[in-house]
Amino acid sequence: MTTGPVQTEQQEIDLGKVDGILEHHAMERSKLIAVLQDVQEEWRYLPEQALRQVARRLELPLSQVYRVATFYSAFRLEPRGRHLISVCTGTACHVRGAPMLLERLEQVLQIPCGGTTSDERFTLEAVHCMGCCSLAPAVRVDDQVFGLVRAARLDALLEDFR
Ligand code: FES
């Protein structure tokens, strides 16, 4: 049985940690969602090697593990940066400059929307209305919402998270 570190294209996965999570949940197949939540908390996404280990140790078909991992939108199959930058592209934000903010962030971070910087510091995404339209255009970094954001202010805003 493989329990040592596994080098993947994205990062090294310590399968011993996956085993620890499984043991914490008593190796219960019925706890699959909780196991995946803990795996995602550890790596900020669900690495393929971790999903394979979960399937192997719980003696579940890998397809079943993937079915659960892809059913819930809270689960991510791609690596996520330490900071998640969400640009609101709802109607109010769109008309007040969201496309320019997104474009500026793509340039500064050198990633497309949906991407993660190579140092895994930032992930950039576009989201629908955040519910604070009077502050449009709005940008959220992790759980902090910034309103009335101007493109010129973005560099300073990012500095606080570097
Ligand atoms: S449209 Fe952006 S907060 Fe509502």
GROMACS .gro file of N, CA and C and ligand atoms in nm:
model
  490
    1MET      N    1   0.083  -0.120   0.000
    1MET     CA    2   0.000   0.000   0.000
    1MET      C    3   0.088   0.126   0.000
    2THR      N    4   0.052   0.224  -0.082
    2THR     CA    5   0.132   0.345  -0.091
    2THR      C    6   0.089   0.445   0.016
    3THR      N    7   0.184   0.486   0.100
    3THR     CA    8   0.148   0.586   0.201
    3THR      C    9   0.247   0.702   0.204
    4GLY      N   10   0.355   0.695   0.126
    4GLY     CA   11   0.456   0.801   0.126
    4GLY      C   12   0.418   0.915   0.036
    5PRO      N   13   0.504   1.018   0.031
    5PRO     CA   14   0.476   1.132  -0.056
    5PRO      C   15   0.473   1.091  -0.203
    6VAL      N   16   0.383   1.148  -0.277
    6VAL     CA   17   0.373   1.123  -0.420
    6VAL      C   18   0.391   1.255  -0.491
    7GLN      N   19   0.485   1.260  -0.587
    7GLN     CA   20   0.508   1.384  -0.661
    7GLN      C   21   0.410   1.391  -0.778
    8THR      N   22   0.328   1.492  -0.783
    8THR     CA   23   0.239   1.510  -0.895
    8THR      C   24   0.287   1.630  -0.974
    9GLU      N   25   0.220   1.657  -1.086
    9GLU     CA   26   0.257   1.774  -1.165
    9GLU      C   27   0.238   1.901  -1.084
   10GLN      N   28   0.137   1.901  -0.995
   10GLN     CA   29   0.105   2.024  -0.924
   10GLN      C   30   0.179   2.036  -0.791
   11GLN      N   31   0.176   1.935  -0.710
   11GLN     CA   32   0.242   1.945  -0.582
   11GLN      C   33   0.258   1.806  -0.522
   12GLU      N   34   0.339   1.799  -0.420
   12GLU     CA   35   0.362   1.671  -0.356
   12GLU      C   36   0.247   1.641  -0.261
   13ILE      N   37   0.192   1.524  -0.274
   13ILE     CA   38   0.079   1.485  -0.189
   13ILE      C   39   0.129   1.382  -0.089
   14ASP      N   40   0.115   1.411   0.038
   14ASP     CA   41   0.153   1.316   0.142
   14ASP      C   42   0.033   1.224   0.167
   15LEU      N   43   0.042   1.104   0.111
   15LEU     CA   44  -0.072   1.013   0.123
   15LEU      C   45  -0.095   0.969   0.267
   16GLY      N   46   0.008   0.982   0.351
   16GLY     CA   47  -0.010   0.953   0.494
   16GLY      C   48  -0.115   1.046   0.556
   17LYS      N   49  -0.119   1.171   0.504
   17LYS     CA   50  -0.220   1.265   0.555
   17LYS      C   51  -0.360   1.221   0.513
   18VAL      N   52  -0.369   1.168   0.391
   18VAL     CA   53  -0.499   1.118   0.345
   18VAL      C   54  -0.543   1.002   0.434
   19ASP      N   55  -0.448   0.914   0.465
   19ASP     CA   56  -0.480   0.801   0.553
   19ASP      C   57  -0.526   0.851   0.689
   20GLY      N   58  -0.459   0.955   0.739
   20GLY     CA   59  -0.497   1.012   0.869
   20GLY      C   60  -0.640   1.064   0.867
   21ILE      N   61  -0.677   1.130   0.756
   21ILE     CA   62  -0.813   1.182   0.743
   21ILE      C   63  -0.913   1.066   0.740
   22LEU      N   64  -0.878   0.963   0.665
   22LEU     CA   65  -0.968   0.846   0.656
   22LEU      C   66  -0.985   0.781   0.793
   23GLU      N   67  -0.875   0.769   0.865
   23GLU     CA   68  -0.883   0.708   0.998
   23GLU      C   69  -0.964   0.795   1.094
   24HIS      N   70  -0.948   0.927   1.078
   24HIS     CA   71  -1.027   1.018   1.162
   24HIS      C   72  -1.176   0.994   1.141
   25HIS      N   73  -1.211   0.953   1.021
   25HIS     CA   74  -1.353   0.924   0.990
   25HIS      C   75  -1.381   0.774   0.995
   26ALA      N   76  -1.296   0.703   1.068
   26ALA     CA   77  -1.317   0.560   1.096
   26ALA      C   78  -1.328   0.475   0.970
   27MET      N   79  -1.264   0.521   0.862
   27MET     CA   80  -1.266   0.446   0.735
   27MET      C   81  -1.409   0.415   0.689
   28GLU      N   82  -1.501   0.505   0.722
   28GLU     CA   83  -1.642   0.484   0.690
   28GLU      C   84  -1.674   0.534   0.549
   29ARG      N   85  -1.725   0.447   0.466
   29ARG     CA   86  -1.765   0.492   0.332
   29ARG      C   87  -1.873   0.599   0.340
   30SER      N   88  -1.960   0.588   0.441
   30SER     CA   89  -2.070   0.685   0.454
   30SER      C   90  -2.019   0.825   0.488
   31LYS      N   91  -1.892   0.836   0.524
   31LYS     CA   92  -1.835   0.967   0.558
   31LYS      C   93  -1.757   1.026   0.440
   32LEU      N   94  -1.783   0.975   0.322
   32LEU     CA   95  -1.705   1.017   0.205
   32LEU      C   96  -1.704   1.170   0.187
   33ILE      N   97  -1.819   1.233   0.202
   33ILE     CA   98  -1.825   1.379   0.182
   33ILE      C   99  -1.737   1.449   0.286
   34ALA      N  100  -1.747   1.406   0.411
   34ALA     CA  101  -1.666   1.467   0.517
   34ALA      C  102  -1.517   1.443   0.490
   35VAL      N  103  -1.483   1.325   0.440
   35VAL     CA  104  -1.343   1.295   0.406
   35VAL      C  105  -1.296   1.392   0.297
   36LEU      N  106  -1.378   1.410   0.194
   36LEU     CA  107  -1.338   1.499   0.084
   36LEU      C  108  -1.327   1.644   0.133
   37GLN      N  109  -1.416   1.682   0.225
   37GLN     CA  110  -1.406   1.819   0.280
   37GLN      C  111  -1.273   1.838   0.352
   38ASP      N  112  -1.233   1.736   0.427
   38ASP     CA  113  -1.106   1.748   0.501
   38ASP      C  114  -0.986   1.746   0.406
   39VAL      N  115  -0.996   1.665   0.300
   39VAL     CA  116  -0.888   1.661   0.201
   39VAL      C  117  -0.876   1.799   0.137
   40GLN      N  118  -0.989   1.858   0.103
   40GLN     CA  119  -0.985   1.990   0.038
   40GLN      C  120  -0.933   2.096   0.134
   41GLU      N  121  -0.966   2.084   0.262
   41GLU     CA  122  -0.915   2.180   0.359
   41GLU      C  123  -0.762   2.171   0.368
   42GLU      N  124  -0.711   2.050   0.354
   42GLU     CA  125  -0.566   2.030   0.364
   42GLU      C  126  -0.493   2.087   0.242
   43TRP      N  127  -0.548   2.060   0.121
   43TRP     CA  128  -0.475   2.100  -0.001
   43TRP      C  129  -0.541   2.213  -0.078
   44ARG      N  130  -0.655   2.262  -0.028
   44ARG     CA  131  -0.733   2.368  -0.092
   44ARG      C  132  -0.798   2.323  -0.222
   45TYR      N  133  -0.781   2.197  -0.258
   45TYR     CA  134  -0.853   2.135  -0.370
   45TYR      C  135  -0.842   1.985  -0.349
   46LEU      N  136  -0.898   1.908  -0.443
   46LEU     CA  137  -0.895   1.762  -0.431
   46LEU      C  138  -0.794   1.707  -0.530
   47PRO      N  139  -0.671   1.682  -0.485
   47PRO     CA  140  -0.570   1.628  -0.578
   47PRO      C  141  -0.609   1.487  -0.624
   48GLU      N  142  -0.577   1.459  -0.749
   48GLU     CA  143  -0.612   1.328  -0.805
   48GLU      C  144  -0.554   1.214  -0.721
   49GLN      N  145  -0.428   1.230  -0.678
   49GLN     CA  146  -0.366   1.122  -0.600
   49GLN      C  147  -0.440   1.099  -0.469
   50ALA      N  148  -0.491   1.205  -0.410
   50ALA     CA  149  -0.566   1.190  -0.285
   50ALA      C  150  -0.698   1.117  -0.311
   51LEU      N  151  -0.764   1.152  -0.422
   51LEU     CA  152  -0.890   1.085  -0.455
   51LEU      C  153  -0.867   0.937  -0.482
   52ARG      N  154  -0.756   0.907  -0.547
   52ARG     CA  155  -0.724   0.765  -0.573
   52ARG      C  156  -0.700   0.690  -0.442
   53GLN      N  157  -0.633   0.757  -0.349
   53GLN     CA  158  -0.606   0.694  -0.220
   53GLN      C  159  -0.736   0.671  -0.141
   54VAL      N  160  -0.824   0.769  -0.146
   54VAL     CA  161  -0.954   0.755  -0.079
   54VAL      C  162  -1.030   0.636  -0.137
   55ALA      N  163  -1.032   0.629  -0.269
   55ALA     CA  164  -1.105   0.519  -0.334
   55ALA      C  165  -1.043   0.384  -0.297
   56ARG      N  166  -0.910   0.379  -0.300
   56ARG     CA  167  -0.839   0.255  -0.270
   56ARG      C  168  -0.866   0.209  -0.126
   57ARG      N  169  -0.848   0.302  -0.033
   57ARG     CA  170  -0.861   0.265   0.109
   57ARG      C  171  -1.005   0.235   0.149
   58LEU      N  172  -1.101   0.303   0.087
   58LEU     CA  173  -1.242   0.276   0.120
   58LEU      C  174  -1.301   0.166   0.032
   59GLU      N  175  -1.216   0.116  -0.060
   59GLU     CA  176  -1.259   0.010  -0.153
   59GLU      C  177  -1.385   0.053  -0.227
   60LEU      N  178  -1.377   0.173  -0.279
   60LEU     CA  179  -1.486   0.227  -0.361
   60LEU      C  180  -1.434   0.245  -0.503
   61PRO      N  181  -1.522   0.234  -0.603
   61PRO     CA  182  -1.477   0.265  -0.739
   61PRO      C  183  -1.434   0.412  -0.746
   62LEU      N  184  -1.324   0.439  -0.815
   62LEU     CA  185  -1.277   0.577  -0.829
   62LEU      C  186  -1.387   0.664  -0.891
   63SER      N  187  -1.464   0.603  -0.982
   63SER     CA  188  -1.571   0.680  -1.048
   63SER      C  189  -1.673   0.730  -0.946
   64GLN      N  190  -1.696   0.653  -0.842
   64GLN     CA  191  -1.793   0.695  -0.739
   64GLN      C  192  -1.739   0.813  -0.659
   65VAL      N  193  -1.610   0.809  -0.630
   65VAL     CA  194  -1.547   0.919  -0.556
   65VAL      C  195  -1.553   1.046  -0.642
   66TYR      N  196  -1.523   1.031  -0.771
   66TYR     CA  197  -1.527   1.147  -0.861
   66TYR      C  198  -1.670   1.199  -0.877
   67ARG      N  199  -1.766   1.107  -0.875
   67ARG     CA  200  -1.906   1.150  -0.890
   67ARG      C  201  -1.944   1.245  -0.776
   68VAL      N  202  -1.904   1.209  -0.656
   68VAL     CA  203  -1.932   1.295  -0.539
   68VAL      C  204  -1.851   1.425  -0.549
   69ALA      N  205  -1.725   1.411  -0.588
   69ALA     CA  206  -1.635   1.530  -0.594
   69ALA      C  207  -1.683   1.630  -0.699
   70THR      N  208  -1.747   1.583  -0.804
   70THR     CA  209  -1.791   1.675  -0.909
   70THR      C  210  -1.937   1.720  -0.890
   71PHE      N  211  -2.011   1.649  -0.805
   71PHE     CA  212  -2.152   1.685  -0.785
   71PHE      C  213  -2.165   1.815  -0.705
   72TYR      N  214  -2.081   1.830  -0.604
   72TYR     CA  215  -2.092   1.946  -0.516
   72TYR      C  216  -2.001   2.059  -0.564
   73SER      N  217  -2.063   2.176  -0.585
   73SER     CA  218  -1.984   2.286  -0.640
   73SER      C  219  -1.877   2.335  -0.542
   74ALA      N  220  -1.891   2.300  -0.416
   74ALA     CA  221  -1.790   2.345  -0.318
   74ALA      C  222  -1.657   2.272  -0.337
   75PHE      N  223  -1.661   2.159  -0.406
   75PHE     CA  224  -1.536   2.084  -0.426
   75PHE      C  225  -1.464   2.134  -0.552
   76ARG      N  226  -1.332   2.141  -0.540
   76ARG     CA  227  -1.250   2.186  -0.653
   76ARG      C  228  -1.155   2.076  -0.693
   77LEU      N  229  -1.145   2.054  -0.823
   77LEU     CA  230  -1.052   1.953  -0.873
   77LEU      C  231  -0.922   2.016  -0.923
   78GLU      N  232  -0.921   2.148  -0.927
   78GLU     CA  233  -0.800   2.217  -0.971
   78GLU      C  234  -0.738   2.288  -0.850
   79PRO      N  235  -0.605   2.302  -0.850
   79PRO     CA  236  -0.541   2.371  -0.738
   79PRO      C  237  -0.594   2.513  -0.723
   80ARG      N  238  -0.599   2.556  -0.600
   80ARG     CA  239  -0.644   2.691  -0.573
   80ARG      C  240  -0.537   2.765  -0.494
   81GLY      N  241  -0.520   2.891  -0.525
   81GLY     CA  242  -0.420   2.970  -0.457
   81GLY      C  243  -0.458   2.997  -0.312
   82ARG      N  244  -0.361   3.049  -0.237
   82ARG     CA  245  -0.388   3.079  -0.096
   82ARG      C  246  -0.493   3.188  -0.082
   83HIS      N  247  -0.501   3.276  -0.182
   83HIS     CA  248  -0.602   3.382  -0.180
   83HIS      C  249  -0.689   3.371  -0.306
   84LEU      N  250  -0.818   3.374  -0.284
   84LEU     CA  251  -0.913   3.367  -0.395
   84LEU      C  252  -0.966   3.507  -0.423
   85ILE      N  253  -0.938   3.555  -0.545
   85ILE     CA  254  -0.987   3.687  -0.585
   85ILE      C  255  -1.110   3.667  -0.673
   86SER      N  256  -1.222   3.719  -0.628
   86SER     CA  257  -1.346   3.703  -0.703
   86SER      C  258  -1.390   3.840  -0.754
   87VAL      N  259  -1.402   3.852  -0.884
   87VAL     CA  260  -1.447   3.978  -0.944
   87VAL      C  261  -1.594   3.960  -0.979
   88CYS      N  262  -1.676   4.047  -0.926
   88CYS     CA  263  -1.819   4.037  -0.956
   88CYS      C  264  -1.844   4.085  -1.099
   89THR      N  265  -1.912   4.002  -1.175
   89THR     CA  266  -1.945   4.041  -1.312
   89THR      C  267  -2.097   4.049  -1.331
   90GLY      N  268  -2.167   4.068  -1.218
   90GLY     CA  269  -2.312   4.089  -1.226
   90GLY      C  270  -2.340   4.218  -1.303
   91THR      N  271  -2.465   4.243  -1.332
   91THR     CA  272  -2.501   4.355  -1.419
   91THR      C  273  -2.450   4.490  -1.368
   92ALA      N  274  -2.476   4.519  -1.242
   92ALA     CA  275  -2.434   4.649  -1.188
   92ALA      C  276  -2.283   4.664  -1.195
   93CYS      N  277  -2.211   4.560  -1.158
   93CYS     CA  278  -2.064   4.568  -1.161
   93CYS      C  279  -2.013   4.573  -1.305
   94HIS      N  280  -2.081   4.499  -1.392
   94HIS     CA  281  -2.039   4.498  -1.533
   94HIS      C  282  -2.044   4.639  -1.592
   95VAL      N  283  -2.158   4.707  -1.570
   95VAL     CA  284  -2.171   4.840  -1.631
   95VAL      C  285  -2.081   4.943  -1.563
   96ARG      N  286  -2.034   4.910  -1.444
   96ARG     CA  287  -1.948   5.008  -1.374
   96ARG      C  288  -1.800   4.967  -1.376
   97GLY      N  289  -1.764   4.882  -1.470
   97GLY     CA  290  -1.621   4.862  -1.495
   97GLY      C  291  -1.561   4.727  -1.459
   98ALA      N  292  -1.644   4.628  -1.424
   98ALA     CA  293  -1.588   4.497  -1.387
   98ALA      C  294  -1.499   4.437  -1.496
   99PRO      N  295  -1.536   4.449  -1.625
   99PRO     CA  296  -1.450   4.389  -1.727
   99PRO      C  297  -1.308   4.447  -1.724
  100MET      N  298  -1.297   4.577  -1.696
  100MET     CA  299  -1.163   4.639  -1.689
  100MET      C  300  -1.085   4.587  -1.568
  101LEU      N  301  -1.157   4.565  -1.458
  101LEU     CA  302  -1.091   4.512  -1.338
  101LEU      C  303  -1.038   4.372  -1.365
  102LEU      N  304  -1.121   4.293  -1.429
  102LEU     CA  305  -1.081   4.155  -1.459
  102LEU      C  306  -0.960   4.153  -1.552
  103GLU      N  307  -0.967   4.238  -1.653
  103GLU     CA  308  -0.856   4.247  -1.748
  103GLU      C  309  -0.727   4.290  -1.679
  104ARG      N  310  -0.739   4.388  -1.592
  104ARG     CA  311  -0.621   4.438  -1.520
  104ARG      C  312  -0.563   4.328  -1.430
  105LEU      N  313  -0.649   4.256  -1.362
  105LEU     CA  314  -0.601   4.149  -1.273
  105LEU      C  315  -0.534   4.037  -1.354
  106GLU      N  316  -0.591   4.006  -1.470
  106GLU     CA  317  -0.530   3.904  -1.555
  106GLU      C  318  -0.390   3.946  -1.598
  107GLN      N  319  -0.375   4.076  -1.627
  107GLN     CA  320  -0.243   4.127  -1.667
  107GLN      C  321  -0.145   4.123  -1.551
  108VAL      N  322  -0.188   4.175  -1.438
  108VAL     CA  323  -0.098   4.185  -1.322
  108VAL      C  324  -0.056   4.046  -1.273
  109LEU      N  325  -0.152   3.957  -1.266
  109LEU     CA  326  -0.124   3.823  -1.213
  109LEU      C  327  -0.071   3.728  -1.319
  110GLN      N  328  -0.086   3.769  -1.445
  110GLN     CA  329  -0.041   3.688  -1.559
  110GLN      C  330  -0.108   3.551  -1.562
  111ILE      N  331  -0.236   3.554  -1.537
  111ILE     CA  332  -0.317   3.431  -1.547
  111ILE      C  333  -0.451   3.468  -1.608
  112PRO      N  334  -0.516   3.373  -1.673
  112PRO     CA  335  -0.651   3.400  -1.721
  112PRO      C  336  -0.750   3.384  -1.606
  113CYS      N  337  -0.869   3.437  -1.626
  113CYS     CA  338  -0.974   3.418  -1.526
  113CYS      C  339  -0.995   3.267  -1.508
  114GLY      N  340  -0.999   3.224  -1.384
  114GLY     CA  341  -1.011   3.081  -1.355
  114GLY      C  342  -0.877   3.018  -1.324
  115GLY      N  343  -0.769   3.094  -1.347
  115GLY     CA  344  -0.635   3.039  -1.327
  115GLY      C  345  -0.578   3.068  -1.190
  116THR      N  346  -0.464   3.004  -1.164
  116THR     CA  347  -0.392   3.021  -1.038
  116THR      C  348  -0.248   3.057  -1.069
  117THR      N  349  -0.193   3.152  -0.995
  117THR     CA  350  -0.055   3.194  -1.021
  117THR      C  351   0.041   3.077  -0.992
  118SER      N  352   0.155   3.079  -1.058
  118SER     CA  353   0.248   2.966  -1.046
  118SER      C  354   0.300   2.949  -0.904
  119ASP      N  355   0.300   3.058  -0.824
  119ASP     CA  356   0.344   3.044  -0.685
  119ASP      C  357   0.228   3.003  -0.594
  120GLU      N  358   0.113   2.975  -0.657
  120GLU     CA  359  -0.008   2.931  -0.584
  120GLU      C  360  -0.055   3.033  -0.480
  121ARG      N  361  -0.022   3.159  -0.504
  121ARG     CA  362  -0.066   3.262  -0.409
  121ARG      C  363  -0.208   3.309  -0.440
  122PHE      N  364  -0.239   3.327  -0.569
  122PHE     CA  365  -0.371   3.379  -0.605
  122PHE      C  366  -0.443   3.292  -0.707
  123THR      N  367  -0.574   3.281  -0.688
  123THR     CA  368  -0.662   3.226  -0.791
  123THR      C  369  -0.759   3.337  -0.827
  124LEU      N  370  -0.784   3.352  -0.956
  124LEU     CA  371  -0.873   3.458  -1.003
  124LEU      C  372  -1.000   3.396  -1.061
  125GLU      N  373  -1.114   3.449  -1.020
  125GLU     CA  374  -1.239   3.398  -1.075
  125GLU      C  375  -1.339   3.512  -1.093
  126ALA      N  376  -1.437   3.487  -1.179
  126ALA     CA  377  -1.546   3.582  -1.198
  126ALA      C  378  -1.669   3.520  -1.133
  127VAL      N  379  -1.745   3.602  -1.062
  127VAL     CA  380  -1.865   3.549  -0.996
  127VAL      C  381  -1.985   3.637  -1.030
  128HIS      N  382  -2.103   3.582  -1.005
  128HIS     CA  383  -2.224   3.660  -1.027
  128HIS      C  384  -2.247   3.751  -0.907
  129CYS      N  385  -2.352   3.827  -0.913
  129CYS     CA  386  -2.381   3.929  -0.811
  129CYS      C  387  -2.348   3.884  -0.669
  130MET      N  388  -2.269   3.968  -0.600
  130MET     CA  389  -2.232   3.938  -0.462
  130MET      C  390  -2.332   3.995  -0.363
  131GLY      N  391  -2.431   4.065  -0.415
  131GLY     CA  392  -2.534   4.118  -0.326
  131GLY      C  393  -2.499   4.253  -0.265
  132CYS      N  394  -2.401   4.322  -0.322
  132CYS     CA  395  -2.368   4.456  -0.270
  132CYS      C  396  -2.356   4.551  -0.389
  133CYS      N  397  -2.462   4.553  -0.470
  133CYS     CA  398  -2.459   4.628  -0.597
  133CYS      C  399  -2.434   4.777  -0.578
  134SER      N  400  -2.474   4.833  -0.463
  134SER     CA  401  -2.451   4.977  -0.443
  134SER      C  402  -2.302   5.008  -0.434
  135LEU      N  403  -2.221   4.903  -0.414
  135LEU     CA  404  -2.075   4.922  -0.407
  135LEU      C  405  -2.007   4.884  -0.538
  136ALA      N  406  -2.085   4.865  -0.643
  136ALA     CA  407  -2.029   4.821  -0.771
  136ALA      C  408  -1.928   4.922  -0.826
  137PRO      N  409  -1.820   4.875  -0.885
  137PRO     CA  410  -1.784   4.734  -0.902
  137PRO      C  411  -1.717   4.678  -0.776
  138ALA      N  412  -1.749   4.552  -0.748
  138ALA     CA  413  -1.701   4.490  -0.624
  138ALA      C  414  -1.604   4.376  -0.654
  139VAL      N  415  -1.507   4.365  -0.567
  139VAL     CA  416  -1.408   4.257  -0.575
  139VAL      C  417  -1.397   4.196  -0.435
  140ARG      N  418  -1.393   4.065  -0.428
  140ARG     CA  419  -1.376   4.000  -0.299
  140ARG      C  420  -1.242   3.927  -0.299
  141VAL      N  421  -1.168   3.943  -0.192
  141VAL     CA  422  -1.044   3.865  -0.175
  141VAL      C  423  -1.066   3.782  -0.048
  142ASP      N  424  -1.069   3.652  -0.066
  142ASP     CA  425  -1.105   3.560   0.042
  142ASP      C  426  -1.243   3.601   0.096
  143ASP      N  427  -1.251   3.646   0.220
  143ASP     CA  428  -1.384   3.684   0.270
  143ASP      C  429  -1.398   3.836   0.288
  144GLN      N  430  -1.305   3.912   0.231
  144GLN     CA  431  -1.315   4.059   0.240
  144GLN      C  432  -1.367   4.116   0.109
  145VAL      N  433  -1.472   4.196   0.120
  145VAL     CA  434  -1.530   4.257   0.000
  145VAL      C  435  -1.483   4.402  -0.011
  146PHE      N  436  -1.438   4.439  -0.130
  146PHE     CA  437  -1.395   4.575  -0.157
  146PHE      C  438  -1.492   4.634  -0.260
  147GLY      N  439  -1.544   4.753  -0.230
  147GLY     CA  440  -1.640   4.815  -0.319
  147GLY      C  441  -1.584   4.937  -0.388
  148LEU      N  442  -1.655   4.979  -0.493
  148LEU     CA  443  -1.616   5.097  -0.571
  148LEU      C  444  -1.469   5.088  -0.613
  149VAL      N  445  -1.431   4.969  -0.657
  149VAL     CA  446  -1.290   4.944  -0.690
  149VAL      C  447  -1.255   5.005  -0.826
  150ARG      N  448  -1.142   5.070  -0.829
  150ARG     CA  449  -1.091   5.125  -0.955
  150ARG      C  450  -0.968   5.043  -0.994
  151ALA      N  451  -0.947   5.030  -1.124
  151ALA     CA  452  -0.835   4.949  -1.172
  151ALA      C  453  -0.703   4.997  -1.113
  152ALA      N  454  -0.690   5.127  -1.099
  152ALA     CA  455  -0.564   5.183  -1.046
  152ALA      C  456  -0.539   5.143  -0.901
  153ARG      N  457  -0.646   5.102  -0.833
  153ARG     CA  458  -0.633   5.067  -0.692
  153ARG      C  459  -0.598   4.920  -0.672
  154LEU      N  460  -0.605   4.842  -0.779
  154LEU     CA  461  -0.590   4.696  -0.765
  154LEU      C  462  -0.451   4.655  -0.718
  155ASP      N  463  -0.347   4.722  -0.770
  155ASP     CA  464  -0.211   4.682  -0.731
  155ASP      C  465  -0.192   4.696  -0.581
  156ALA      N  466  -0.239   4.811  -0.526
  156ALA     CA  467  -0.226   4.834  -0.382
  156ALA      C  468  -0.307   4.731  -0.304
  157LEU      N  469  -0.424   4.699  -0.360
  157LEU     CA  470  -0.512   4.601  -0.293
  157LEU      C  471  -0.442   4.464  -0.287
  158LEU      N  472  -0.378   4.426  -0.397
  158LEU     CA  473  -0.309   4.296  -0.401
  158LEU      C  474  -0.189   4.293  -0.306
  159GLU      N  475  -0.124   4.406  -0.292
  159GLU     CA  476  -0.005   4.412  -0.206
  159GLU      C  477  -0.036   4.363  -0.065
  160ASP      N  478  -0.156   4.394  -0.019
  160ASP     CA  479  -0.194   4.354   0.117
  160ASP      C  480  -0.201   4.203   0.133
  161PHE      N  481  -0.205   4.131   0.021
  161PHE     CA  482  -0.220   3.984   0.027
  161PHE      C  483  -0.095   3.912  -0.022
  162ARG      N  484   0.008   3.987  -0.051
  162ARG     CA  485   0.132   3.922  -0.100
  162ARG      C  486   0.216   3.871   0.016
  163FES     S1  487  -2.377   4.305  -0.955
  163FES    FE1  488  -2.190   4.307  -0.844
  163FES     S2  489  -2.256   4.309  -0.640
  163FES    FE2  490  -2.440   4.297  -0.750
   0.00000   0.00000   0.00000
